Short mmCIF file of C-alpha atoms and ligand atoms in Angstrom, two decimals:
data_model
loop_
_atom_site.label_atom_id
_atom_site.label_comp_id
_atom_site.label_asym_id
_atom_site.label_seq_id
_atom_site.Cartn_x
_atom_site.Cartn_y
_atom_site.Cartn_z
CA MET J 7 102.44 35.11 166.91
CA SER J 8 105.84 36.19 168.16
CA GLY J 9 106.24 39.98 167.58
CA ARG J 10 109.61 41.71 167.67
CA SER J 11 109.77 42.86 171.27
CA ASN J 12 111.31 40.85 174.06
CA GLY J 13 108.03 40.39 175.85
CA THR J 14 104.34 39.96 175.08
CA VAL J 15 102.92 42.57 172.75
CA GLY J 16 99.28 41.91 173.57
CA LEU J 17 96.24 41.03 171.51
CA PRO J 18 94.97 42.34 168.17
CA GLN J 19 91.89 43.85 169.80
CA GLU J 20 94.13 45.89 172.11
CA TRP J 21 96.17 47.30 169.20
CA ILE J 22 92.95 48.08 167.33
CA ARG J 23 91.58 49.86 170.40
CA ARG J 24 94.79 51.86 170.86
CA LYS J 25 94.77 52.91 167.20
CA ARG J 26 91.05 53.70 167.36
CA ASP J 27 91.77 56.02 170.32
CA GLY J 28 94.53 57.84 168.44
CA HIS J 29 97.66 56.30 169.99
CA GLU J 30 100.85 55.52 168.10
CA LEU J 31 101.44 51.76 167.76
CA THR J 32 104.86 50.36 168.52
CA SER J 33 107.05 48.56 166.03
CA ALA J 34 106.44 45.29 167.92
CA GLU J 35 102.66 45.74 167.78
CA LEU J 36 102.65 46.46 164.05
CA HIS J 37 104.96 43.54 163.27
CA ALA J 38 102.89 41.17 165.42
CA PHE J 39 99.70 42.35 163.73
CA VAL J 40 101.11 41.67 160.24
CA GLU J 41 102.47 38.29 161.35
CA GLY J 42 98.94 37.46 162.49
CA VAL J 43 97.54 38.59 159.13
CA THR J 44 99.96 36.27 157.34
CA SER J 45 99.41 33.27 159.61
CA GLY J 46 95.65 33.69 159.80
CA ALA J 47 95.69 34.35 163.57
CA VAL J 48 94.26 37.82 162.92
CA SER J 49 90.69 37.53 161.60
CA GLU J 50 89.11 39.31 158.61
CA ALA J 51 87.02 41.36 161.07
CA GLN J 52 90.16 42.47 162.90
CA ILE J 53 91.88 43.49 159.65
CA ALA J 54 88.78 45.50 158.72
CA ALA J 55 88.61 47.16 162.15
CA PHE J 56 92.32 47.94 162.10
CA ALA J 57 92.04 49.46 158.61
CA MET J 58 89.05 51.58 159.64
CA ALA J 59 90.83 52.77 162.79
CA VAL J 60 93.82 53.76 160.64
CA TYR J 61 91.49 55.40 158.12
CA PHE J 62 90.24 57.77 160.84
CA GLN J 63 93.38 58.15 162.97
CA ASP J 64 96.07 57.71 160.30
CA LEU J 65 99.63 56.47 160.83
CA SER J 66 102.71 58.50 161.73
CA VAL J 67 105.72 58.31 159.39
CA GLN J 68 107.38 55.90 161.82
CA GLU J 69 104.29 53.69 161.94
CA ARG J 70 104.12 53.72 158.11
CA VAL J 71 107.77 52.62 157.90
CA GLU J 72 107.23 49.81 160.45
CA LEU J 73 104.01 48.59 158.79
CA THR J 74 105.73 48.65 155.38
CA LEU J 75 108.72 46.66 156.67
CA ALA J 76 106.43 44.16 158.37
CA VAL J 77 104.44 43.61 155.15
CA ARG J 78 107.68 43.28 153.18
CA ASP J 79 108.89 40.65 155.64
CA SER J 80 105.63 38.67 155.48
CA GLY J 81 107.10 36.81 152.49
CA ARG J 82 110.23 36.38 150.47
CA VAL J 83 112.52 39.36 149.82
CA LEU J 84 114.46 39.06 146.57
CA ALA J 85 118.20 39.46 146.79
CA TRP J 86 120.24 40.77 143.87
CA ASP J 87 123.94 41.06 143.82
CA ALA J 88 124.24 44.34 141.92
CA GLN J 89 128.01 43.81 141.82
CA SER J 90 127.83 40.59 139.87
CA LEU J 91 124.91 41.84 137.76
CA GLY J 92 127.07 44.81 136.76
CA GLY J 93 124.33 47.42 137.06
CA PRO J 94 121.85 48.91 139.52
CA VAL J 95 118.52 47.25 140.30
CA LEU J 96 115.71 49.73 139.79
CA ASP J 97 112.09 50.25 138.77
CA LYS J 98 109.29 52.76 138.30
CA HIS J 99 105.76 52.45 139.65
CA SER J 100 102.69 54.29 138.42
CA THR J 101 99.61 54.83 140.56
CA GLY J 102 97.52 54.06 137.45
CA GLY J 103 96.20 55.84 134.41
CA VAL J 104 94.51 55.54 131.01
CA GLY J 105 96.82 54.83 128.09
CA ASP J 106 99.70 54.62 130.58
CA THR J 107 101.79 52.13 128.66
CA ALA J 108 105.10 53.66 129.82
CA SER J 109 106.34 50.52 131.63
CA LEU J 110 106.36 48.47 128.44
CA MET J 111 108.88 50.82 126.84
CA LEU J 112 110.75 52.06 129.87
CA ALA J 113 111.73 48.62 131.23
CA PRO J 114 113.60 47.53 128.06
CA MET J 115 115.02 51.04 127.57
CA LEU J 116 116.49 51.07 131.08
CA ALA J 117 117.81 47.55 130.56
CA ALA J 118 119.44 48.65 127.31
CA CYS J 119 121.12 51.46 129.29
CA GLY J 120 122.68 48.86 131.65
CA ALA J 121 120.19 48.75 134.52
CA TYR J 122 118.29 45.70 135.83
CA VAL J 123 114.52 46.01 136.16
CA PRO J 124 112.60 43.34 138.13
CA MET J 125 109.09 44.68 137.60
CA ILE J 126 106.23 43.24 139.63
CA ALA J 127 103.17 44.79 138.02
CA GLY J 128 99.43 44.79 138.59
CA ARG J 129 96.19 44.29 136.73
CA GLY J 130 93.76 47.03 135.78
CA LEU J 131 92.00 48.63 138.73
CA ALA J 132 88.66 50.46 138.29
CA HIS J 133 88.96 52.60 135.12
CA THR J 134 92.79 52.39 134.93
CA GLY J 135 94.72 49.86 132.85
CA GLY J 136 97.25 47.34 134.19
CA THR J 137 100.58 46.24 132.73
CA ILE J 138 99.86 42.55 133.46
CA ASP J 139 96.60 42.61 131.48
CA LYS J 140 98.43 44.29 128.59
CA LEU J 141 101.23 41.70 128.52
CA GLU J 142 98.76 38.84 128.68
CA SER J 143 97.42 39.97 125.29
CA ILE J 144 100.69 38.64 123.80
CA PRO J 145 100.03 34.97 122.94
CA GLY J 146 101.92 32.64 125.28
CA TYR J 147 103.24 35.27 127.72
CA GLN J 148 103.28 33.81 131.27
CA THR J 149 102.99 36.52 133.92
CA GLY J 150 102.94 34.04 136.83
CA VAL J 151 106.37 32.39 136.56
CA ASN J 152 108.23 31.32 139.71
CA VAL J 153 110.80 33.54 141.39
CA SER J 154 113.87 31.73 140.07
CA HIS J 155 112.61 31.99 136.48
CA PHE J 156 111.87 35.70 137.07
CA GLN J 157 115.37 36.30 138.43
CA ARG J 158 116.96 34.41 135.52
CA VAL J 159 115.13 36.50 132.92
CA VAL J 160 116.13 39.73 134.70
CA ARG J 161 119.75 38.56 134.71
CA ASP J 162 119.71 37.49 131.05
CA CYS J 163 117.56 40.22 129.46
CA GLY J 164 117.97 43.12 131.92
CA PHE J 165 114.27 43.15 132.73
CA ALA J 166 111.25 40.96 133.31
CA ILE J 167 107.67 41.84 134.10
CA VAL J 168 105.62 39.46 136.28
CA ARG J 169 102.50 39.59 138.43
CA GLN J 170 102.62 39.47 142.21
CA THR J 171 103.17 35.91 143.40
CA ASP J 172 101.97 34.26 146.61
CA ASP J 173 105.41 34.39 148.19
CA LEU J 174 106.00 38.16 147.81
CA ALA J 175 104.33 40.38 150.46
CA PRO J 176 101.46 37.90 151.10
CA ALA J 177 100.11 40.01 153.99
CA ASP J 178 99.34 42.76 151.50
CA ARG J 179 97.08 40.49 149.45
CA ARG J 180 94.94 39.70 152.48
CA MET J 181 94.90 43.27 153.77
CA TYR J 182 94.17 44.74 150.34
CA ALA J 183 91.30 42.29 149.69
CA THR J 184 89.70 43.29 153.02
CA ARG J 185 90.28 47.03 152.43
CA ASP J 186 88.74 46.74 148.99
CA VAL J 187 85.38 45.65 150.43
CA THR J 188 85.37 47.79 153.60
CA ALA J 189 85.84 51.29 152.11
CA THR J 190 89.34 51.59 153.55
CA VAL J 191 91.50 51.71 150.42
CA GLU J 192 91.78 55.50 150.45
CA ASN J 193 94.23 56.05 153.29
CA LEU J 194 97.71 57.37 152.50
CA GLY J 195 99.44 55.28 155.17
CA LEU J 196 97.80 52.03 154.05
CA ILE J 197 98.39 52.76 150.34
CA THR J 198 102.00 53.61 151.13
CA ALA J 199 102.59 50.36 153.02
CA SER J 200 100.86 48.34 150.32
CA ILE J 201 102.83 49.75 147.38
CA VAL J 202 106.23 50.31 148.98
CA SER J 203 106.32 46.89 150.70
CA LYS J 204 105.96 45.16 147.32
CA LYS J 205 108.76 47.25 145.81
CA LEU J 206 111.00 46.45 148.79
CA ALA J 207 110.17 42.73 148.41
CA ALA J 208 111.43 42.98 144.82
CA GLY J 209 114.82 43.96 146.26
CA LEU J 210 115.09 47.33 144.48
CA GLN J 211 117.91 49.77 145.13
CA HIS J 212 116.18 52.67 143.35
CA LEU J 213 112.54 53.51 142.72
CA VAL J 214 110.86 56.41 140.93
CA LEU J 215 107.13 56.71 141.56
CA ASP J 216 104.85 58.17 138.91
CA VAL J 217 102.04 59.61 141.00
CA LYS J 218 99.14 60.63 138.78
CA CYS J 219 96.74 63.49 139.39
CA GLY J 220 93.86 64.94 137.34
CA ASN J 221 90.44 63.57 136.43
CA GLY J 222 91.75 60.19 135.22
CA ALA J 223 93.81 59.50 138.35
CA VAL J 224 92.88 57.65 141.53
CA MET J 225 94.07 60.72 143.53
CA GLN J 226 92.53 63.44 141.34
CA ASP J 227 93.52 66.39 143.47
CA GLN J 228 97.11 67.59 143.08
CA ALA J 229 97.59 68.32 146.80
CA GLU J 230 96.42 64.78 147.69
CA ALA J 231 98.65 63.25 145.02
CA ARG J 232 101.59 65.23 146.43
CA ALA J 233 100.81 64.02 149.96
CA LEU J 234 100.79 60.40 148.70
CA ALA J 235 104.06 60.97 146.83
CA GLU J 236 105.68 62.51 149.95
CA SER J 237 104.48 59.61 152.09
CA MET J 238 105.82 56.93 149.74
CA VAL J 239 109.11 58.77 149.22
CA ALA J 240 109.62 59.19 152.98
CA VAL J 241 108.83 55.53 153.70
CA GLY J 242 110.82 54.16 150.74
CA ASN J 243 113.87 56.15 151.81
CA GLY J 244 113.25 55.31 155.48
CA ALA J 245 113.33 51.63 154.55
CA GLY J 246 116.65 51.96 152.73
CA MET J 247 115.46 52.16 149.09
CA ASN J 248 116.50 55.28 147.19
CA THR J 249 113.06 56.68 146.32
CA SER J 250 111.74 59.77 144.52
CA ALA J 251 108.54 60.70 142.69
CA LEU J 252 107.20 62.67 139.78
CA LEU J 253 103.67 64.05 139.87
CA THR J 254 102.25 63.70 136.37
CA ASP J 255 99.04 64.89 134.80
CA MET J 256 96.32 62.35 134.00
CA SER J 257 93.64 64.76 132.78
CA VAL J 258 94.08 63.61 129.15
CA PRO J 259 94.75 60.08 127.88
CA LEU J 260 98.49 59.46 127.95
CA ALA J 261 98.75 57.68 124.59
CA TRP J 262 97.09 57.35 121.18
CA SER J 263 95.54 54.10 122.47
CA ALA J 264 93.74 52.75 125.53
CA GLY J 265 93.14 49.04 125.98
CA ASN J 266 95.38 45.99 126.16
CA ALA J 267 96.57 44.66 122.78
CA VAL J 268 96.25 48.16 121.31
CA GLU J 269 98.62 49.57 123.94
CA VAL J 270 101.13 46.77 123.36
CA HIS J 271 100.98 47.68 119.66
CA GLU J 272 101.64 51.34 120.50
CA ALA J 273 104.57 50.37 122.73
CA VAL J 274 106.09 48.30 119.91
CA SER J 275 105.68 51.21 117.46
CA TYR J 276 107.42 53.47 119.99
CA LEU J 277 110.32 51.03 120.43
CA ARG J 278 110.56 50.61 116.64
CA ASN J 279 110.65 54.39 116.08
CA GLU J 280 107.59 54.01 113.85
CA GLY J 281 104.92 56.66 113.43
CA PRO J 282 104.60 59.81 115.52
CA ARG J 283 105.24 59.26 119.22
CA HIS J 284 102.51 60.55 121.50
CA PRO J 285 104.14 63.71 122.90
CA ARG J 286 102.86 63.29 126.47
CA LEU J 287 103.70 59.60 126.65
CA ASP J 288 107.17 60.34 125.30
CA GLU J 289 107.66 63.06 127.92
CA VAL J 290 106.60 60.77 130.78
CA VAL J 291 108.87 57.95 129.55
CA MET J 292 111.86 60.27 129.15
CA SER J 293 111.28 62.10 132.45
CA LEU J 294 110.94 58.90 134.51
CA GLY J 295 113.83 57.20 132.70
CA ALA J 296 116.17 60.17 133.09
CA LYS J 297 115.28 60.56 136.78
CA LEU J 298 116.06 56.90 137.44
CA LEU J 299 119.36 56.91 135.54
CA VAL J 300 120.54 60.03 137.39
CA GLN J 301 119.30 58.70 140.75
CA ALA J 302 121.25 55.47 140.17
CA ASP J 303 124.39 57.48 139.29
CA MET J 304 124.46 56.12 135.75
CA HIS J 305 124.39 59.69 134.38
CA ILE J 306 125.25 63.02 135.90
CA THR J 307 122.61 65.14 134.19
CA PRO J 308 119.05 64.42 133.01
CA GLU J 309 120.04 65.68 129.55
CA ASP J 310 122.80 63.03 129.26
CA ALA J 311 120.39 60.38 130.48
CA ARG J 312 117.77 61.41 127.90
CA ARG J 313 120.40 61.21 125.13
CA GLN J 314 121.25 57.67 126.21
CA LEU J 315 117.56 56.68 126.33
CA ARG J 316 117.10 58.02 122.76
CA HIS J 317 120.26 56.22 121.67
CA VAL J 318 118.96 52.78 122.76
CA LEU J 319 115.77 53.45 120.82
CA ASP J 320 117.67 54.55 117.71
CA ASN J 321 120.15 51.64 117.73
CA GLY J 322 117.41 49.04 118.26
CA ARG J 323 118.85 47.68 121.54
CA ALA J 324 115.70 48.39 123.59
CA LEU J 325 113.54 46.61 120.98
CA GLU J 326 115.94 43.65 120.94
CA LEU J 327 115.74 43.23 124.74
CA PHE J 328 111.95 43.63 124.62
CA ALA J 329 111.72 40.70 122.17
CA GLN J 330 114.20 38.61 124.19
CA SER J 331 112.40 39.10 127.48
CA ILE J 332 109.02 38.26 125.91
CA ALA J 333 110.46 35.05 124.43
CA HIS J 334 111.95 34.06 127.83
CA MET J 335 108.51 34.57 129.39
CA GLY J 336 106.91 32.21 126.89
CA GLY J 337 105.45 34.93 124.66
CA ASP J 338 105.52 35.19 120.88
CA ALA J 339 108.53 37.44 120.26
CA ALA J 340 107.31 38.15 116.70
CA VAL J 341 105.12 40.77 118.40
CA ALA J 342 108.20 43.01 118.28
CA GLU J 343 108.32 42.68 114.47
CA LYS J 344 104.74 42.28 113.31
CA PRO J 345 102.39 43.23 116.15
CA GLU J 346 99.38 43.39 113.82
CA GLN J 347 99.83 39.69 112.99
CA VAL J 348 100.48 38.49 116.53
CA LEU J 349 98.08 40.48 118.70
CA PRO J 350 94.36 39.67 118.89
CA GLN J 351 92.13 41.86 116.74
CA ALA J 352 88.55 42.87 117.59
CA PRO J 353 85.85 42.03 115.01
CA VAL J 354 84.39 45.57 114.84
CA VAL J 355 86.98 48.31 114.22
CA ARG J 356 85.48 51.63 113.12
CA PRO J 357 85.97 55.33 113.83
CA VAL J 358 83.52 57.52 115.66
CA PHE J 359 82.94 60.61 113.51
CA ALA J 360 82.82 64.14 114.91
CA PRO J 361 79.19 65.29 115.16
CA HIS J 362 80.25 68.96 114.82
CA ALA J 363 83.34 71.09 114.20
CA GLY J 364 85.41 72.40 117.11
CA VAL J 365 88.68 72.43 119.00
CA LEU J 366 89.08 69.63 121.57
CA THR J 367 89.79 71.37 124.86
CA SER J 368 89.48 68.65 127.51
CA TYR J 369 88.63 65.08 128.36
CA ASP J 370 86.86 63.27 131.14
CA VAL J 371 89.57 60.61 131.26
CA ARG J 372 87.71 58.49 133.79
CA GLN J 373 84.93 58.09 131.22
CA VAL J 374 87.46 57.18 128.51
CA GLY J 375 88.77 54.46 130.84
CA MET J 376 85.21 53.34 131.60
CA ALA J 377 84.55 53.07 127.85
CA VAL J 378 87.41 50.54 127.67
CA VAL J 379 86.06 48.66 130.71
CA GLU J 380 82.58 48.60 129.16
CA LEU J 381 84.00 47.28 125.87
CA GLY J 382 85.32 44.33 127.91
CA GLY J 383 88.94 45.54 128.23
CA GLY J 384 88.70 45.96 132.04
CA ARG J 385 86.89 44.29 134.94
CA THR J 386 83.67 44.99 136.74
CA ARG J 387 84.37 42.13 139.23
CA PRO J 388 87.82 41.15 140.54
CA ASP J 389 87.58 37.61 139.10
CA ALA J 390 86.14 38.58 135.69
CA SER J 391 88.06 37.78 132.50
CA ILE J 392 88.80 40.49 129.96
CA ASP J 393 88.84 40.73 126.17
CA PRO J 394 92.41 41.72 125.23
CA SER J 395 91.50 42.80 121.69
CA VAL J 396 89.13 45.68 122.47
CA GLY J 397 89.99 49.32 123.09
CA LEU J 398 90.53 52.68 121.49
CA THR J 399 93.10 53.98 119.03
CA GLN J 400 93.84 57.36 117.44
CA LEU J 401 92.64 59.29 120.46
CA PRO J 402 92.93 62.98 119.51
CA LEU J 403 95.26 65.46 121.21
CA VAL J 404 93.87 68.35 123.19
CA GLY J 405 94.14 71.48 121.05
CA GLN J 406 93.34 69.57 117.86
CA ALA J 407 90.86 71.31 115.51
CA ILE J 408 88.31 68.85 114.21
CA ALA J 409 85.91 69.34 111.28
CA GLN J 410 82.38 67.94 111.33
CA GLY J 411 82.48 64.34 110.06
CA ASP J 412 86.22 63.87 110.73
CA PRO J 413 87.23 60.55 112.37
CA LEU J 414 87.50 61.38 116.06
CA VAL J 415 88.69 58.12 117.64
CA THR J 416 88.69 54.49 116.48
CA VAL J 417 86.77 51.98 118.61
CA HIS J 418 87.78 48.28 118.61
CA ALA J 419 84.73 46.36 119.82
CA ALA J 420 83.52 42.80 120.18
CA SER J 421 80.07 43.64 118.77
CA GLU J 422 78.08 46.39 117.11
CA GLU J 423 76.16 47.07 120.35
CA ALA J 424 79.40 47.43 122.30
CA TRP J 425 80.72 49.82 119.62
CA GLN J 426 77.54 51.96 119.92
CA ALA J 427 77.79 52.10 123.73
CA ALA J 428 81.45 53.17 123.50
CA GLN J 429 80.59 55.88 120.95
CA HIS J 430 77.96 57.27 123.30
CA ARG J 431 80.32 57.34 126.28
CA LEU J 432 83.23 58.81 124.31
CA LEU J 433 81.23 61.66 122.82
CA GLY J 434 80.23 62.58 126.37
CA ALA J 435 83.87 62.41 127.52
CA MET J 436 85.27 65.04 125.12
CA VAL J 437 84.73 68.77 125.53
CA PHE J 438 85.02 71.07 122.50
CA ASP J 439 85.62 74.82 122.55
CA GLY J 440 85.91 75.09 126.35
CA ASN J 441 88.28 77.35 128.32
CA GLU J 442 90.40 74.70 130.04
CA GLN J 443 94.18 75.02 130.10
CA LEU J 444 96.02 71.72 129.73
CA PRO J 445 98.74 71.38 132.41
CA ASP J 446 102.26 70.24 131.52
CA VAL J 447 102.75 66.46 131.79
CA VAL J 448 105.15 66.68 134.73
CA VAL J 449 103.52 68.89 137.35
CA GLY J 450 105.86 68.27 140.29
CA HIS J 451 108.87 66.49 141.77
CA VAL J 452 109.26 64.92 145.21
CA GLY J 453 112.69 63.87 146.41
N1 URA N 515 97.69 49.84 144.73
C1 URA N 515 98.21 49.00 145.65
O1 URA N 515 98.99 48.12 145.32
N2 URA N 515 97.82 49.17 146.93
C2 URA N 515 96.98 50.13 147.34
O2 URA N 515 96.70 50.21 148.52
C3 URA N 515 96.44 51.00 146.38
C4 URA N 515 96.83 50.84 145.06
#
């Protein structure tokens, strides 16, 4: 273990003790700690103790920046020559939601506008969906390609979406796995280092974070979500990546669908300009896209940027790049033409009917997400496999008046019993005739 200072930086147990007692750790100590995590010199017990000490004592902004840089440097850092690419290298990152399929549309739309999007995405976590699980519902799509293949697809198609590989931010994998089983995930400094280090390892110039709040979000409380956004924006900018954030509402499902194949289908319909776009999903896609294009100096005003984003939908360029990137990743590009023929279909597809008349006034979105998990579309153990075909479609909008016996939501299930269980959960997750006011989709900006 070398550390960054000129001399000895001590032992892990000393840094843990200093953090436990509320002291600020030096850059050298934090870098040496992460080097030990990567090499194996720091034990699981020491990672757990460090994380718990940070959980109670927190990290200063400077410590967060140093920890983030150390985790970034624990593996390979991608280099892009924006000059020879001819456009900025950028991405968005969502803290996770239900029906949050925005990445699948936004990446090809940004590419069609001239940007380059190397997206390293995750799997579903708890009740929230994951872009990697969604893409893996496309037959043949390889999310685990090597770095040179990833970089080639980004160069040729303007975007590629892959899962985290062993050589990018490997210290985060070990630290996250330990945090996950020691009740130390929920610390802003550790979450910041975990997320921002991976974005820095992807070599981004610009990042817009989509930090969710509301009952379907990991950080439900708006003040907490804002604190996380401020932390990630400060650290991203401190580490030299132009970073900003939107706070967006996750107290209603973000799309007509929730699940894996069903969300890919909805993304294709969106890119094809087919059927009504979900108004909240459309607003999130446009808001994040416009913020990125303005941040990267590709447009002067958000209105211009929105016009360009609409233009690449209308002229079919975003759809074309979507199909190209999928083909380069081994997937069946016919999904962009005939998703219903390419994507897996569940054997039981039937609506739940409204038991009584009323106006839908709110959702328990966590329960909607749990209905998808229970159908088999998410995991109850980290190593479990999922059923890509199951999920929900035609989720109603808040404010919709529903007559008794109307179809309320369509459940795609692997069996009759699974369909019944989902019906039960969903009816308990929708509130009719309440007094709740639905917030706007974008509830705040940071940076
Ligand atoms: N997602 C991550 O990648 N890391 C965290 O710490 C929390 C969510």
